[in-house]
XYZ file of N, CA and C in Angstrom:
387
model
N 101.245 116.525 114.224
C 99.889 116.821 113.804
C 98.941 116.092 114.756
N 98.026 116.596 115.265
C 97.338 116.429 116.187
C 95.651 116.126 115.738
N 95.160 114.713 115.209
C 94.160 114.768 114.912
C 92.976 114.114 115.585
N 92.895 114.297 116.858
C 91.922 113.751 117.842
C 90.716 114.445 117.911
N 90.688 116.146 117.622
C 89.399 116.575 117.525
C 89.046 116.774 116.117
N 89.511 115.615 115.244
C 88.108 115.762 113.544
C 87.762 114.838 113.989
N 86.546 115.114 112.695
C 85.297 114.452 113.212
C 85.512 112.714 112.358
N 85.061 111.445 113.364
C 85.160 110.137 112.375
C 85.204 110.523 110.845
N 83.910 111.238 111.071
C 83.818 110.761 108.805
C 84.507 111.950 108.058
N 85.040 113.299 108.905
C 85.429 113.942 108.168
C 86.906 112.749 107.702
N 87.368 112.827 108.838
C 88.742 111.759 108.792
C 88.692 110.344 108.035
N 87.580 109.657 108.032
C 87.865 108.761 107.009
C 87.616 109.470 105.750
N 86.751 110.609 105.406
C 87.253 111.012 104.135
C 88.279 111.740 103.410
N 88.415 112.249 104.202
C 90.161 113.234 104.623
C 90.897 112.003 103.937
N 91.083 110.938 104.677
C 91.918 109.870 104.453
C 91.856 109.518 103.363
N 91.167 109.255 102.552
C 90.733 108.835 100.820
C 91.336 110.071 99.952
N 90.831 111.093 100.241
C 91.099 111.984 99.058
C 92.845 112.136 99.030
N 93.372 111.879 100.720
C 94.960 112.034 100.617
C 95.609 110.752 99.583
N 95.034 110.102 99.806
C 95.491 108.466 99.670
C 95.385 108.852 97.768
N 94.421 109.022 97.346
C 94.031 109.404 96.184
C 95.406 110.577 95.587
N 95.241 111.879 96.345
C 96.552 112.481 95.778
C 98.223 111.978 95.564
N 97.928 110.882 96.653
C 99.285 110.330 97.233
C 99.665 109.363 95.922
N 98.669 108.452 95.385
C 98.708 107.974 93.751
C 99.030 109.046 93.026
N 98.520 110.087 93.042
C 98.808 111.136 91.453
C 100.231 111.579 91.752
N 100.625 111.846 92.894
C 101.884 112.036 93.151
C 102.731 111.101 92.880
N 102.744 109.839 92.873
C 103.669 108.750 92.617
C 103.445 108.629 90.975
N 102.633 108.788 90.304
C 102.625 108.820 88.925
C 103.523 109.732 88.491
N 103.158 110.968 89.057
C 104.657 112.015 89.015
C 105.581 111.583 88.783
N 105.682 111.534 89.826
C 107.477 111.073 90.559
C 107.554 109.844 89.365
N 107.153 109.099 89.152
C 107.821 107.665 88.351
C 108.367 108.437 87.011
N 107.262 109.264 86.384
C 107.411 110.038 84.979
C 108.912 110.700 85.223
N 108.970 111.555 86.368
C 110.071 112.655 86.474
C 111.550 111.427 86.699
N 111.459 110.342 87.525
C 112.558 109.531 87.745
C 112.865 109.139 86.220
N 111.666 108.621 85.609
C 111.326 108.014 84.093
C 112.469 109.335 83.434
N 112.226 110.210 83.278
C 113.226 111.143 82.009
C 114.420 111.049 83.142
N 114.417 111.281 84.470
C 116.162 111.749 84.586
C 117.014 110.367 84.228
N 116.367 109.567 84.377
C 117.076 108.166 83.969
C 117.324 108.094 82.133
N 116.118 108.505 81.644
C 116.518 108.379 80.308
C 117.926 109.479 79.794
N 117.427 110.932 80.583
C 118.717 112.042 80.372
C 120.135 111.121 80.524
N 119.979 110.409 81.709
C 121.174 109.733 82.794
C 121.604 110.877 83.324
N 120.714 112.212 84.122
C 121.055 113.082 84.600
C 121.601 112.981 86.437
N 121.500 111.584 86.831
C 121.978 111.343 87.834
C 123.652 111.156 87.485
N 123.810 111.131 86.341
C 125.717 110.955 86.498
C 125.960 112.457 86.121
N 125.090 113.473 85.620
C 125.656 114.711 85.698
C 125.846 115.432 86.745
N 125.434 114.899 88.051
C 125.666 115.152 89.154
C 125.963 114.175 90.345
N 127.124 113.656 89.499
C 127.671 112.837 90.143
C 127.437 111.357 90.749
N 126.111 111.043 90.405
C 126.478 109.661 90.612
C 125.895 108.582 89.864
N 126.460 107.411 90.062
C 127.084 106.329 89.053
C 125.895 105.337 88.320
N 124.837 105.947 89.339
C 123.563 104.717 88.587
C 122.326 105.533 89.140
N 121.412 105.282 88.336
C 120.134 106.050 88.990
C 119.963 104.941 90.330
N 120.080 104.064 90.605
C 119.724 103.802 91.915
C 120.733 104.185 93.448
N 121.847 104.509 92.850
C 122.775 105.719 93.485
C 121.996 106.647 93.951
N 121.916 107.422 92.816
C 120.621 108.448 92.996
C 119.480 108.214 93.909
N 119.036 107.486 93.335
C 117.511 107.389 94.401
C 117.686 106.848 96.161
N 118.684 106.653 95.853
C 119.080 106.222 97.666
C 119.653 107.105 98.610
N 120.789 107.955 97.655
C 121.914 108.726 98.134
C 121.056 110.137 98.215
N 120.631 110.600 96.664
C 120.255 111.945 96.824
C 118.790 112.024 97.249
N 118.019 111.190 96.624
C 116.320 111.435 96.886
C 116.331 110.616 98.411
N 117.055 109.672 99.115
C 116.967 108.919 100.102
C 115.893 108.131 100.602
N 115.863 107.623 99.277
C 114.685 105.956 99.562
C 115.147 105.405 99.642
N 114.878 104.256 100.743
C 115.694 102.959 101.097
C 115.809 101.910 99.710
N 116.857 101.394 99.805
C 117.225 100.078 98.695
C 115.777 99.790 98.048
N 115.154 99.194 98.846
C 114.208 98.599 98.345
C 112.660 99.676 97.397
N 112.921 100.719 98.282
C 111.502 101.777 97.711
C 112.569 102.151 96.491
N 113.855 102.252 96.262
C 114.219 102.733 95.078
C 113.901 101.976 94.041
N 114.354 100.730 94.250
C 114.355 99.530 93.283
C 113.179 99.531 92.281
N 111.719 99.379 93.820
C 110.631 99.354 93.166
C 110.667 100.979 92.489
N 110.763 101.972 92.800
C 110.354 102.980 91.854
C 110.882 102.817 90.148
N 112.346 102.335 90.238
C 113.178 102.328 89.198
C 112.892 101.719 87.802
N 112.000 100.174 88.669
C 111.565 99.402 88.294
C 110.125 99.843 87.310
N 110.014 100.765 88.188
C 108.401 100.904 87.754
C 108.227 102.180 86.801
N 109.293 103.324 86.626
C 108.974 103.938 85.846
C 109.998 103.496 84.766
N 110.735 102.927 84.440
C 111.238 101.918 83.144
C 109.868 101.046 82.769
N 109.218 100.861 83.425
C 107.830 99.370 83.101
C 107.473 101.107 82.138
N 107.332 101.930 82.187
C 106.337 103.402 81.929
C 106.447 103.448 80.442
N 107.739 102.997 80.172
C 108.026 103.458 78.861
C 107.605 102.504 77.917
N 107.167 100.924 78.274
C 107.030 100.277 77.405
C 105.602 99.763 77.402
N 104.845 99.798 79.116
C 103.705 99.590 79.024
C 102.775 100.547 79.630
N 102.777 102.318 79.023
C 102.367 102.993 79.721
C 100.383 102.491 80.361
N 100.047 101.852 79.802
C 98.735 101.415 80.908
C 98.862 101.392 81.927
N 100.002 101.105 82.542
C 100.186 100.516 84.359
C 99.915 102.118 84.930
N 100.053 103.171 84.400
C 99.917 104.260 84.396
C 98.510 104.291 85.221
N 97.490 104.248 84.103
C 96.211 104.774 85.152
C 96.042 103.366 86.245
N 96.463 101.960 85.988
C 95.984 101.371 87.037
C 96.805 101.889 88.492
N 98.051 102.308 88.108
C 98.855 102.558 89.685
C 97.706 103.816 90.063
N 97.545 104.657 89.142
C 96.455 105.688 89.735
C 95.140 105.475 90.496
N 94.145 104.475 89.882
C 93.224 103.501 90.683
C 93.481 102.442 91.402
N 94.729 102.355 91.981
C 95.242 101.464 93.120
C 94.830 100.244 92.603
N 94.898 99.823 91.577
C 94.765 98.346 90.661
C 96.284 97.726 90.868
N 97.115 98.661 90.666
C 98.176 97.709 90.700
C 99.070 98.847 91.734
N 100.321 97.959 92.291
C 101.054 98.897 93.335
C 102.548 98.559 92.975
N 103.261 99.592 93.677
C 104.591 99.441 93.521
C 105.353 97.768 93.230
N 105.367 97.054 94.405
C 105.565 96.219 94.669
C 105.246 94.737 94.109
N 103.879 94.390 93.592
C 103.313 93.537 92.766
C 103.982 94.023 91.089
N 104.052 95.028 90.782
C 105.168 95.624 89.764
C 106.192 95.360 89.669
N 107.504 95.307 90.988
C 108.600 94.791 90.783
C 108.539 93.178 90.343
N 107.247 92.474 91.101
C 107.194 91.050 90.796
C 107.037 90.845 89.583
N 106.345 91.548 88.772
C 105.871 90.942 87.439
C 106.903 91.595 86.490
N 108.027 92.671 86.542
C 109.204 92.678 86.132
C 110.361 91.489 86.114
N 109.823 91.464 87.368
C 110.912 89.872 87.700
C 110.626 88.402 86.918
N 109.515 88.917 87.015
C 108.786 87.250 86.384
C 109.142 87.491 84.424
N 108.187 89.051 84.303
C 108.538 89.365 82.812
C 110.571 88.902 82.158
N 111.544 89.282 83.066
C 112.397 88.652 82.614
C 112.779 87.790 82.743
N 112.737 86.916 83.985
C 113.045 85.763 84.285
C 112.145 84.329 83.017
N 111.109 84.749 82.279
C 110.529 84.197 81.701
C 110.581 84.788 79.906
N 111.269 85.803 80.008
C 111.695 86.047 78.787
C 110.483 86.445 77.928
N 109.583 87.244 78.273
C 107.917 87.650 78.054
C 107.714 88.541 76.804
N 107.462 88.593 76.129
C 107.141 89.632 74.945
C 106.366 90.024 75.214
N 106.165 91.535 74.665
C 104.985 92.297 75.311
C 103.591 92.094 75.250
N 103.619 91.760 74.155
C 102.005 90.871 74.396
C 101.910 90.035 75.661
N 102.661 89.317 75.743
C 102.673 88.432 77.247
C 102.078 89.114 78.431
N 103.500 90.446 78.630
C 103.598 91.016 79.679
C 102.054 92.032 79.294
N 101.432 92.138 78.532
C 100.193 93.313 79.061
C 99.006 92.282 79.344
N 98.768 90.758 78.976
C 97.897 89.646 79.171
C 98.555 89.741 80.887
N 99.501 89.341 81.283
C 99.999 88.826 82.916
C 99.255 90.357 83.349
N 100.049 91.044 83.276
C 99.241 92.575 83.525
C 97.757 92.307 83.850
N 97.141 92.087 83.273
C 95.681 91.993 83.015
C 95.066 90.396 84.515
N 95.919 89.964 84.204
C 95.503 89.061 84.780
C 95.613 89.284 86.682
N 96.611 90.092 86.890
C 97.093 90.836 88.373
C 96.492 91.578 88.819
N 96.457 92.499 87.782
C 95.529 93.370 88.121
C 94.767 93.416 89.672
N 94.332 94.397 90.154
C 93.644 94.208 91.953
C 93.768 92.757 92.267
N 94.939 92.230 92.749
C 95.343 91.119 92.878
C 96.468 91.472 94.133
N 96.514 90.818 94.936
C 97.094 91.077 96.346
C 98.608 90.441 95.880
N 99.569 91.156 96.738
C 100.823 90.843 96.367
C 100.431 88.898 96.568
N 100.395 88.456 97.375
C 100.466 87.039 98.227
C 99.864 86.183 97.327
N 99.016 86.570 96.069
C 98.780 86.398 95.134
C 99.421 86.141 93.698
N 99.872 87.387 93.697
C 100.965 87.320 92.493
C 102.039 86.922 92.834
N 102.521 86.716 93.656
C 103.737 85.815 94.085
C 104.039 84.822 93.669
N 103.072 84.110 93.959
C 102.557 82.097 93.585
C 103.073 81.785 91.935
């Protein structure tokens, strides 16, 4: 794709509205990973774990699976993360962290939607700490 003759601002707005679909699309995708995992329709076709699946058949690396896996299981218990992944409040990745932290700390859900709250547009390098 060859984009040297658009124009600056068409292209930085071009760029937003993709970026924007590119969220509604990952809300998708988490929902649709979200039921085949609940079906466990990745062992009806053969393989052994949904993260099998997401590596082998959909072919996301280790790590983009993890976080997806991660994140549409978070769907079922705290669907809010829902519209923030949509307004780029929260992202894949700062998600796997606060999964990690939510069990490693043994969090009840009240906990985990206060930490939530608190991350929120919060830079990974941030929520790390």
């Amino acid at each position: 794709m060859d984009l040297r003759h658009v124009v600056d601002q068409v292209l930085i707005n071009d760029t937003k509205v993709l970026v924007e679909r590119e969220r509604e699309i990952m809300s998708k995708v988490l929902h649709y990973l979200r039921e085949v995992d609940r079906r466990k329709l990745y062992a009806d076709i053969g393989y052994s774990s949904m993260f099998a699946y997401c590596t082998d058949e959909l072919r996301y690396s280790p790590d983009q699976a993890g976080r997806r896996i991660s994140a549409c299981r978070m769907l079922a218990t705290l669907p809010e993360i829902e519209e923030k992944l949509d307004r780029g409040e929260l992202n894949l990745t700062v998600l796997g962290l606060a999964k990690s932290y939510f069990k490693e700390n043994n969090l009840t859900l009240a906990q985990q939607r206060e930490l939530l709250d608190e991350i929120t547009n919060k830079p990974k390098r941030e929520v790390g700490r």
